[in-house]
PDB file of C-alpha atoms in Angstrom:
ATOM      1  CA  ASP A 536     -62.118 -25.435 152.256  1.00 64.00           C
ATOM      2  CA  ALA A 537     -63.694 -22.687 150.223  1.00 79.00           C
ATOM      3  CA  GLY A 538     -61.528 -21.017 147.624  1.00 93.00           C
ATOM      4  CA  VAL A 539     -61.389 -17.320 146.865  1.00 96.00           C
ATOM      5  CA  THR A 540     -64.933 -16.052 146.425  1.00 97.00           C
ATOM      6  CA  GLN A 541     -65.881 -12.931 144.514  1.00 97.00           C
ATOM      7  CA  SER A 542     -69.142 -11.082 144.137  1.00 96.00           C
ATOM      8  CA  PRO A 543     -70.952 -10.189 142.065  1.00 97.00           C
ATOM      9  CA  THR A 544     -70.036 -12.556 139.243  1.00 96.00           C
ATOM     10  CA  HIS A 545     -71.492 -10.334 136.539  1.00 97.00           C
ATOM     11  CA  LEU A 546     -72.692  -6.776 136.515  1.00 97.00           C
ATOM     12  CA  ILE A 547     -73.636  -4.095 134.024  1.00 98.00           C
ATOM     13  CA  LYS A 548     -73.145  -0.399 134.698  1.00 98.00           C
ATOM     14  CA  THR A 549     -73.369   2.789 132.667  1.00 98.00           C
ATOM     15  CA  ARG A 550     -70.673   5.382 132.164  1.00 98.00           C
ATOM     16  CA  GLY A 551     -70.155   7.655 135.142  1.00 98.00           C
ATOM     17  CA  GLN A 552     -71.528   5.202 137.682  1.00 98.00           C
ATOM     18  CA  HIS A 553     -69.669   3.692 140.612  1.00 98.00           C
ATOM     19  CA  VAL A 554     -69.027  -0.007 141.275  1.00 98.00           C
ATOM     20  CA  THR A 555     -67.921  -2.020 144.314  1.00 98.00           C
ATOM     21  CA  LEU A 556     -66.499  -5.499 143.903  1.00 98.00           C
ATOM     22  CA  ARG A 557     -65.994  -7.827 146.855  1.00 98.00           C
ATOM     23  CA  CYS A 558     -63.560 -10.606 147.609  1.00 98.00           C
ATOM     24  CA  SER A 559     -63.226 -13.168 150.398  1.00 97.00           C
ATOM     25  CA  PRO A 560     -59.803 -14.816 150.623  1.00 96.00           C
ATOM     26  CA  ILE A 561     -58.983 -18.370 151.520  1.00 95.00           C
ATOM     27  CA  SER A 562     -59.085 -18.902 155.269  1.00 94.00           C
ATOM     28  CA  GLY A 563     -55.672 -18.130 156.730  1.00 91.00           C
ATOM     29  CA  HIS A 564     -54.554 -15.956 153.833  1.00 92.00           C
ATOM     30  CA  LYS A 565     -53.666 -12.432 154.904  1.00 91.00           C
ATOM     31  CA  SER A 566     -52.943 -10.865 151.542  1.00 92.00           C
ATOM     32  CA  VAL A 567     -55.374  -9.920 148.785  1.00 94.00           C
ATOM     33  CA  SER A 568     -54.493  -8.651 145.333  1.00 94.00           C
ATOM     34  CA  TRP A 569     -56.655  -7.277 142.548  1.00 97.00           C
ATOM     35  CA  TYR A 570     -56.071  -7.663 138.823  1.00 97.00           C
ATOM     36  CA  GLN A 571     -57.895  -6.338 135.755  1.00 98.00           C
ATOM     37  CA  GLN A 572     -58.106  -8.569 132.696  1.00 97.00           C
ATOM     38  CA  VAL A 573     -59.321  -6.988 129.493  1.00 97.00           C
ATOM     39  CA  LEU A 574     -60.580  -9.429 126.869  1.00 93.00           C
ATOM     40  CA  GLY A 575     -57.717 -11.060 125.015  1.00 91.00           C
ATOM     41  CA  GLN A 576     -55.026  -9.758 127.376  1.00 94.00           C
ATOM     42  CA  GLY A 577     -53.185 -10.956 130.441  1.00 96.00           C
ATOM     43  CA  PRO A 578     -54.214  -9.751 133.895  1.00 97.00           C
ATOM     44  CA  GLN A 579     -52.867  -6.348 134.971  1.00 97.00           C
ATOM     45  CA  PHE A 580     -51.967  -5.679 138.598  1.00 95.00           C
ATOM     46  CA  ILE A 581     -54.123  -3.073 140.342  1.00 96.00           C
ATOM     47  CA  PHE A 582     -53.548  -3.358 144.106  1.00 92.00           C
ATOM     48  CA  GLN A 583     -52.145  -5.556 146.807  1.00 92.00           C
ATOM     49  CA  TYR A 584     -53.136  -5.433 150.485  1.00 92.00           C
ATOM     50  CA  TYR A 585     -51.532  -7.222 153.389  1.00 89.00           C
ATOM     51  CA  GLU A 586     -52.728  -6.957 156.969  1.00 88.00           C
ATOM     52  CA  LYS A 587     -55.068  -4.126 155.912  1.00 89.00           C
ATOM     53  CA  GLU A 588     -52.255  -2.003 154.511  1.00 90.00           C
ATOM     54  CA  GLU A 589     -51.647  -1.219 150.858  1.00 91.00           C
ATOM     55  CA  ARG A 590     -48.422  -2.925 149.768  1.00 88.00           C
ATOM     56  CA  GLY A 591     -48.514  -2.279 146.062  1.00 87.00           C
ATOM     57  CA  ARG A 592     -50.323  -0.235 143.460  1.00 91.00           C
ATOM     58  CA  GLY A 593     -50.300  -0.672 139.705  1.00 92.00           C
ATOM     59  CA  ASN A 594     -50.559   1.948 137.006  1.00 94.00           C
ATOM     60  CA  PHE A 595     -54.251   2.744 137.393  1.00 97.00           C
ATOM     61  CA  PRO A 596     -55.951   6.135 137.865  1.00 97.00           C
ATOM     62  CA  ASP A 597     -57.162   7.409 141.214  1.00 96.00           C
ATOM     63  CA  ARG A 598     -60.701   6.384 140.250  1.00 98.00           C
ATOM     64  CA  PHE A 599     -59.621   2.946 141.427  1.00 98.00           C
ATOM     65  CA  SER A 600     -59.394   2.365 145.165  1.00 97.00           C
ATOM     66  CA  ALA A 601     -59.474  -0.597 147.493  1.00 97.00           C
ATOM     67  CA  ARG A 602     -59.378  -1.571 151.104  1.00 96.00           C
ATOM     68  CA  GLN A 603     -58.957  -4.653 153.240  1.00 96.00           C
ATOM     69  CA  PHE A 604     -61.040  -5.370 156.305  1.00 97.00           C
ATOM     70  CA  PRO A 605     -60.035  -6.918 159.662  1.00 95.00           C
ATOM     71  CA  ASN A 606     -61.323 -10.308 158.470  1.00 95.00           C
ATOM     72  CA  TYR A 607     -58.970  -9.961 155.443  1.00 95.00           C
ATOM     73  CA  SER A 608     -61.790  -9.625 152.922  1.00 97.00           C
ATOM     74  CA  SER A 609     -61.423  -6.808 150.445  1.00 98.00           C
ATOM     75  CA  GLU A 610     -63.342  -4.373 148.286  1.00 98.00           C
ATOM     76  CA  LEU A 611     -62.330  -2.788 145.005  1.00 98.00           C
ATOM     77  CA  ASN A 612     -64.088   0.465 144.137  1.00 98.00           C
ATOM     78  CA  VAL A 613     -64.132   2.156 140.769  1.00 98.00           C
ATOM     79  CA  ASN A 614     -65.629   5.629 140.390  1.00 97.00           C
ATOM     80  CA  ALA A 615     -66.761   7.506 137.285  1.00 98.00           C
ATOM     81  CA  LEU A 616     -66.814   4.373 135.154  1.00 98.00           C
ATOM     82  CA  LEU A 617     -65.533   4.547 131.590  1.00 98.00           C
ATOM     83  CA  LEU A 618     -66.215   2.177 128.717  1.00 97.00           C
ATOM     84  CA  GLY A 619     -62.593   1.041 128.982  1.00 97.00           C
ATOM     85  CA  ASP A 620     -63.190  -0.247 132.500  1.00 98.00           C
ATOM     86  CA  SER A 621     -65.133  -3.162 131.031  1.00 98.00           C
ATOM     87  CA  ALA A 622     -63.121  -6.206 132.045  1.00 98.00           C
ATOM     88  CA  LEU A 623     -62.863  -9.267 134.232  1.00 97.00           C
ATOM     89  CA  TYR A 624     -61.710  -8.230 137.694  1.00 98.00           C
ATOM     90  CA  LEU A 625     -59.794 -10.955 139.450  1.00 97.00           C
ATOM     91  CA  CYS A 626     -59.081 -11.187 143.134  1.00 97.00           C
ATOM     92  CA  ALA A 627     -56.276 -13.371 144.443  1.00 95.00           C
ATOM     93  CA  SER A 628     -55.257 -14.288 147.950  1.00 94.00           C
ATOM     94  CA  SER A 629     -52.006 -15.551 149.401  1.00 91.00           C
ATOM     95  CA  LEU A 630     -50.408 -16.216 152.751  1.00 86.00           C
ATOM     96  CA  GLY A 631     -48.346 -13.044 152.429  1.00 78.00           C
ATOM     97  CA  GLY A 632     -45.003 -14.487 153.393  1.00 70.00           C
ATOM     98  CA  GLU A 633     -41.621 -13.454 152.125  1.00 68.00           C
ATOM     99  CA  GLY A 634     -40.776 -13.983 148.493  1.00 69.00           C
ATOM    100  CA  ALA A 635     -43.140 -14.197 145.581  1.00 72.00           C
ATOM    101  CA  ASN A 636     -46.297 -15.760 146.900  1.00 81.00           C
ATOM    102  CA  VAL A 637     -48.337 -18.313 145.045  1.00 89.00           C
ATOM    103  CA  LEU A 638     -51.590 -16.546 144.309  1.00 92.00           C
ATOM    104  CA  THR A 639     -54.907 -18.369 144.394  1.00 94.00           C
ATOM    105  CA  PHE A 640     -57.392 -16.620 142.142  1.00 95.00           C
ATOM    106  CA  GLY A 641     -61.140 -16.332 142.302  1.00 95.00           C
ATOM    107  CA  ALA A 642     -63.401 -16.772 139.280  1.00 94.00           C
ATOM    108  CA  GLY A 643     -63.662 -13.024 138.851  1.00 96.00           C
ATOM    109  CA  SER A 644     -66.299 -10.338 138.509  1.00 97.00           C
ATOM    110  CA  ARG A 645     -67.133  -9.502 134.915  1.00 97.00           C
ATOM    111  CA  LEU A 646     -67.957  -5.812 134.582  1.00 98.00           C
ATOM    112  CA  THR A 647     -69.611  -4.394 131.488  1.00 98.00           C
ATOM    113  CA  VAL A 648     -69.820  -0.616 131.164  1.00 98.00           C
ATOM    114  CA  LEU A 649     -72.365   0.686 128.637  1.00 96.00           C
TER     115      LEU A 649
ATOM    116  CA  ALA B1335     -39.399  -2.573 133.988  1.00 80.00           C
ATOM    117  CA  GLN B1336     -40.466  -6.179 133.838  1.00 89.00           C
ATOM    118  CA  LYS B1337     -41.911  -7.677 130.689  1.00 95.00           C
ATOM    119  CA  VAL B1338     -43.177 -11.086 129.616  1.00 97.00           C
ATOM    120  CA  THR B1339     -43.615 -12.058 125.980  1.00 98.00           C
ATOM    121  CA  GLN B1340     -45.681 -14.980 124.785  1.00 98.00           C
ATOM    122  CA  ALA B1341     -45.334 -14.770 121.037  1.00 97.00           C
ATOM    123  CA  GLN B1342     -47.716 -17.639 120.287  1.00 98.00           C
ATOM    124  CA  THR B1343     -51.238 -16.259 120.336  1.00 97.00           C
ATOM    125  CA  GLU B1344     -52.976 -19.520 119.510  1.00 97.00           C
ATOM    126  CA  ILE B1345     -51.859 -23.121 119.019  1.00 98.00           C
ATOM    127  CA  SER B1346     -53.995 -25.972 117.726  1.00 97.00           C
ATOM    128  CA  VAL B1347     -52.937 -29.587 118.093  1.00 97.00           C
ATOM    129  CA  VAL B1348     -54.489 -32.997 117.761  1.00 97.00           C
ATOM    130  CA  GLU B1349     -54.896 -35.038 120.916  1.00 97.00           C
ATOM    131  CA  LYS B1350     -51.779 -36.986 121.962  1.00 97.00           C
ATOM    132  CA  GLU B1351     -49.431 -34.550 120.246  1.00 97.00           C
ATOM    133  CA  ASP B1352     -46.750 -32.845 122.302  1.00 97.00           C
ATOM    134  CA  VAL B1353     -46.895 -29.050 122.446  1.00 98.00           C
ATOM    135  CA  THR B1354     -44.505 -26.394 123.758  1.00 98.00           C
ATOM    136  CA  LEU B1355     -45.613 -22.956 124.898  1.00 98.00           C
ATOM    137  CA  ASP B1356     -42.910 -20.301 124.746  1.00 98.00           C
ATOM    138  CA  CYS B1357     -42.236 -17.595 127.321  1.00 98.00           C
ATOM    139  CA  VAL B1358     -39.512 -14.951 127.199  1.00 98.00           C
ATOM    140  CA  TYR B1359     -39.052 -12.483 130.023  1.00 97.00           C
ATOM    141  CA  GLU B1360     -37.158  -9.260 130.761  1.00 96.00           C
ATOM    142  CA  THR B1361     -36.104  -8.033 134.179  1.00 93.00           C
ATOM    143  CA  ARG B1362     -33.226  -6.167 135.786  1.00 91.00           C
ATOM    144  CA  ASP B1363     -33.669  -7.974 139.084  1.00 87.00           C
ATOM    145  CA  THR B1364     -31.189 -10.673 140.025  1.00 87.00           C
ATOM    146  CA  THR B1365     -33.756 -12.419 142.183  1.00 87.00           C
ATOM    147  CA  TYR B1366     -37.125 -13.046 140.612  1.00 91.00           C
ATOM    148  CA  TYR B1367     -39.800 -15.695 140.239  1.00 91.00           C
ATOM    149  CA  LEU B1368     -41.495 -17.173 137.202  1.00 94.00           C
ATOM    150  CA  PHE B1369     -44.942 -18.687 137.091  1.00 95.00           C
ATOM    151  CA  TRP B1370     -47.282 -20.486 134.747  1.00 97.00           C
ATOM    152  CA  TYR B1371     -51.047 -20.254 135.181  1.00 97.00           C
ATOM    153  CA  LYS B1372     -53.846 -21.958 133.259  1.00 97.00           C
ATOM    154  CA  GLN B1373     -57.136 -20.179 132.553  1.00 96.00           C
ATOM    155  CA  PRO B1374     -59.976 -22.461 131.454  1.00 93.00           C
ATOM    156  CA  PRO B1375     -63.185 -20.969 129.990  1.00 88.00           C
ATOM    157  CA  SER B1376     -64.574 -20.556 133.520  1.00 86.00           C
ATOM    158  CA  GLY B1377     -62.094 -17.704 133.972  1.00 87.00           C
ATOM    159  CA  GLU B1378     -60.384 -18.785 137.174  1.00 90.00           C
ATOM    160  CA  LEU B1379     -56.593 -18.770 136.921  1.00 95.00           C
ATOM    161  CA  VAL B1380     -55.110 -22.072 138.076  1.00 95.00           C
ATOM    162  CA  PHE B1381     -51.552 -22.154 139.390  1.00 95.00           C
ATOM    163  CA  LEU B1382     -49.226 -24.633 137.672  1.00 96.00           C
ATOM    164  CA  ILE B1383     -45.669 -23.860 138.747  1.00 93.00           C
ATOM    165  CA  ARG B1384     -43.370 -21.323 140.426  1.00 91.00           C
ATOM    166  CA  ARG B1385     -39.588 -21.213 139.930  1.00 91.00           C
ATOM    167  CA  ASN B1386     -37.054 -18.808 141.410  1.00 89.00           C
ATOM    168  CA  SER B1387     -34.191 -17.349 139.445  1.00 90.00           C
ATOM    169  CA  PHE B1388     -31.567 -19.424 141.231  1.00 89.00           C
ATOM    170  CA  ASP B1389     -33.087 -22.768 140.386  1.00 86.00           C
ATOM    171  CA  GLU B1390     -32.513 -23.636 136.749  1.00 83.00           C
ATOM    172  CA  GLN B1391     -33.309 -27.291 137.038  1.00 84.00           C
ATOM    173  CA  ASN B1392     -35.961 -28.449 134.661  1.00 85.00           C
ATOM    174  CA  GLU B1393     -39.073 -29.821 136.276  1.00 86.00           C
ATOM    175  CA  ILE B1394     -41.496 -32.541 135.309  1.00 88.00           C
ATOM    176  CA  SER B1395     -44.929 -33.075 136.783  1.00 89.00           C
ATOM    177  CA  GLY B1396     -46.861 -35.830 135.068  1.00 93.00           C
ATOM    178  CA  ARG B1397     -47.438 -34.759 131.471  1.00 95.00           C
ATOM    179  CA  TYR B1398     -46.161 -31.246 132.194  1.00 95.00           C
ATOM    180  CA  SER B1399     -42.547 -30.143 132.029  1.00 94.00           C
ATOM    181  CA  TRP B1400     -40.782 -26.798 132.236  1.00 94.00           C
ATOM    182  CA  ASN B1401     -37.477 -25.685 130.745  1.00 95.00           C
ATOM    183  CA  PHE B1402     -35.921 -22.656 132.462  1.00 95.00           C
ATOM    184  CA  GLN B1403     -32.894 -21.102 130.711  1.00 94.00           C
ATOM    185  CA  LYS B1404     -31.488 -17.911 132.211  1.00 93.00           C
ATOM    186  CA  SER B1405     -29.049 -17.501 129.332  1.00 93.00           C
ATOM    187  CA  THR B1406     -31.930 -16.929 126.925  1.00 95.00           C
ATOM    188  CA  SER B1407     -34.398 -15.523 129.513  1.00 96.00           C
ATOM    189  CA  SER B1408     -36.892 -18.203 128.656  1.00 96.00           C
ATOM    190  CA  PHE B1409     -39.224 -20.389 130.690  1.00 96.00           C
ATOM    191  CA  ASN B1410     -40.966 -22.731 128.275  1.00 97.00           C
ATOM    192  CA  PHE B1411     -43.776 -25.142 129.098  1.00 97.00           C
ATOM    193  CA  THR B1412     -44.297 -28.495 127.374  1.00 97.00           C
ATOM    194  CA  ILE B1413     -47.372 -30.683 127.551  1.00 97.00           C
ATOM    195  CA  THR B1414     -46.710 -34.272 126.518  1.00 97.00           C
ATOM    196  CA  ALA B1415     -49.485 -36.340 124.965  1.00 97.00           C
ATOM    197  CA  SER B1416     -51.961 -33.469 125.038  1.00 97.00           C
ATOM    198  CA  GLN B1417     -55.596 -34.068 125.927  1.00 97.00           C
ATOM    199  CA  VAL B1418     -58.784 -32.190 125.148  1.00 96.00           C
ATOM    200  CA  VAL B1419     -58.972 -31.122 128.820  1.00 95.00           C
ATOM    201  CA  ASP B1420     -55.718 -29.212 128.326  1.00 97.00           C
ATOM    202  CA  SER B1421     -57.569 -26.706 126.138  1.00 97.00           C
ATOM    203  CA  ALA B1422     -57.270 -23.340 127.868  1.00 97.00           C
ATOM    204  CA  VAL B1423     -55.338 -20.089 127.851  1.00 98.00           C
ATOM    205  CA  TYR B1424     -51.923 -20.414 129.449  1.00 98.00           C
ATOM    206  CA  PHE B1425     -50.165 -17.439 131.009  1.00 98.00           C
ATOM    207  CA  CYS B1426     -46.538 -17.001 131.906  1.00 98.00           C
ATOM    208  CA  ALA B1427     -45.864 -14.447 134.654  1.00 96.00           C
ATOM    209  CA  LEU B1428     -42.909 -12.776 136.355  1.00 94.00           C
ATOM    210  CA  SER B1429     -42.579 -11.412 139.894  1.00 90.00           C
ATOM    211  CA  GLU B1430     -39.868  -9.675 141.833  1.00 80.00           C
ATOM    212  CA  ALA B1431     -38.863 -11.136 145.148  1.00 71.00           C
ATOM    213  CA  GLY B1432     -40.981  -9.508 147.809  1.00 63.00           C
ATOM    214  CA  LEU B1433     -40.553  -8.834 151.465  1.00 58.00           C
ATOM    215  CA  THR B1434     -43.057 -10.302 153.862  1.00 56.00           C
ATOM    216  CA  GLY B1435     -46.442  -9.002 152.868  1.00 57.00           C
ATOM    217  CA  GLY B1436     -45.300  -8.061 149.413  1.00 60.00           C
ATOM    218  CA  GLY B1437     -44.305  -9.964 146.315  1.00 64.00           C
ATOM    219  CA  ASN B1438     -47.749 -10.250 144.822  1.00 73.00           C
ATOM    220  CA  LYS B1439     -47.255  -8.058 141.794  1.00 87.00           C
ATOM    221  CA  LEU B1440     -47.212 -10.422 138.856  1.00 92.00           C
ATOM    222  CA  THR B1441     -46.443  -9.214 135.361  1.00 94.00           C
ATOM    223  CA  PHE B1442     -48.328 -11.465 132.960  1.00 97.00           C
ATOM    224  CA  GLY B1443     -47.773 -12.187 129.312  1.00 97.00           C
ATOM    225  CA  THR B1444     -50.652 -11.925 126.862  1.00 97.00           C
ATOM    226  CA  GLY B1445     -51.305 -15.651 127.025  1.00 98.00           C
ATOM    227  CA  THR B1446     -51.366 -18.541 124.558  1.00 98.00           C
ATOM    228  CA  GLN B1447     -54.705 -20.087 123.625  1.00 98.00           C
ATOM    229  CA  LEU B1448     -54.212 -23.855 123.336  1.00 98.00           C
ATOM    230  CA  LYS B1449     -56.836 -25.865 121.476  1.00 97.00           C
ATOM    231  CA  VAL B1450     -56.583 -29.635 121.619  1.00 97.00           C
ATOM    232  CA  GLU B1451     -58.862 -31.426 119.185  1.00 96.00           C
ATOM    233  CA  LEU B1452     -59.809 -35.069 118.825  1.00 93.00           C
TER     234      LEU B1452
END
């Protein structure tokens, strides 16, 4: 079975631009979460979606948005990019059951903002 | 607010040495979950273990073992007879207990870079 797949793997943008990152969860997983990992730090929670509804939001500005599609894939959008948005963006999927789910992470999308 | 502290930024050991990675957490929740993840250079976080706050039994899985102590809010990870392939960044994480569809907000520590040399 395929794991969590993310695209693109690497991308370079300039300040003020917009970016869309995509994630396909493991088959059967209904929940997708997004994390931002700045170099040298642990991942920071951005969003969680379950059955196409937002179930959690981290401490990120409104420039960050996301959605989940009927096939459970997800997109993370970031508007008006800043230099500080340069990071590895990780997507994780889980079954979405009760309790703290075990998250399976993708390899990430590395965003560089110039 | 939840917080995870991994005070060891980097550890270097020689192959076959035992090594312990420390993790201290803070939470006001009575029910919570603790995790360890491994991040090799490829960047993909690999799940190692999940424990809930009511299960304080230590766990051993091959060369890996975990020591959970609620009294000191610690969840330490020991690798016995380390190998070069163990070289990676290891993250400890904390999560509240979630309802169905929730429970995916992990609070990560800053990670410990483990280097195992020949």
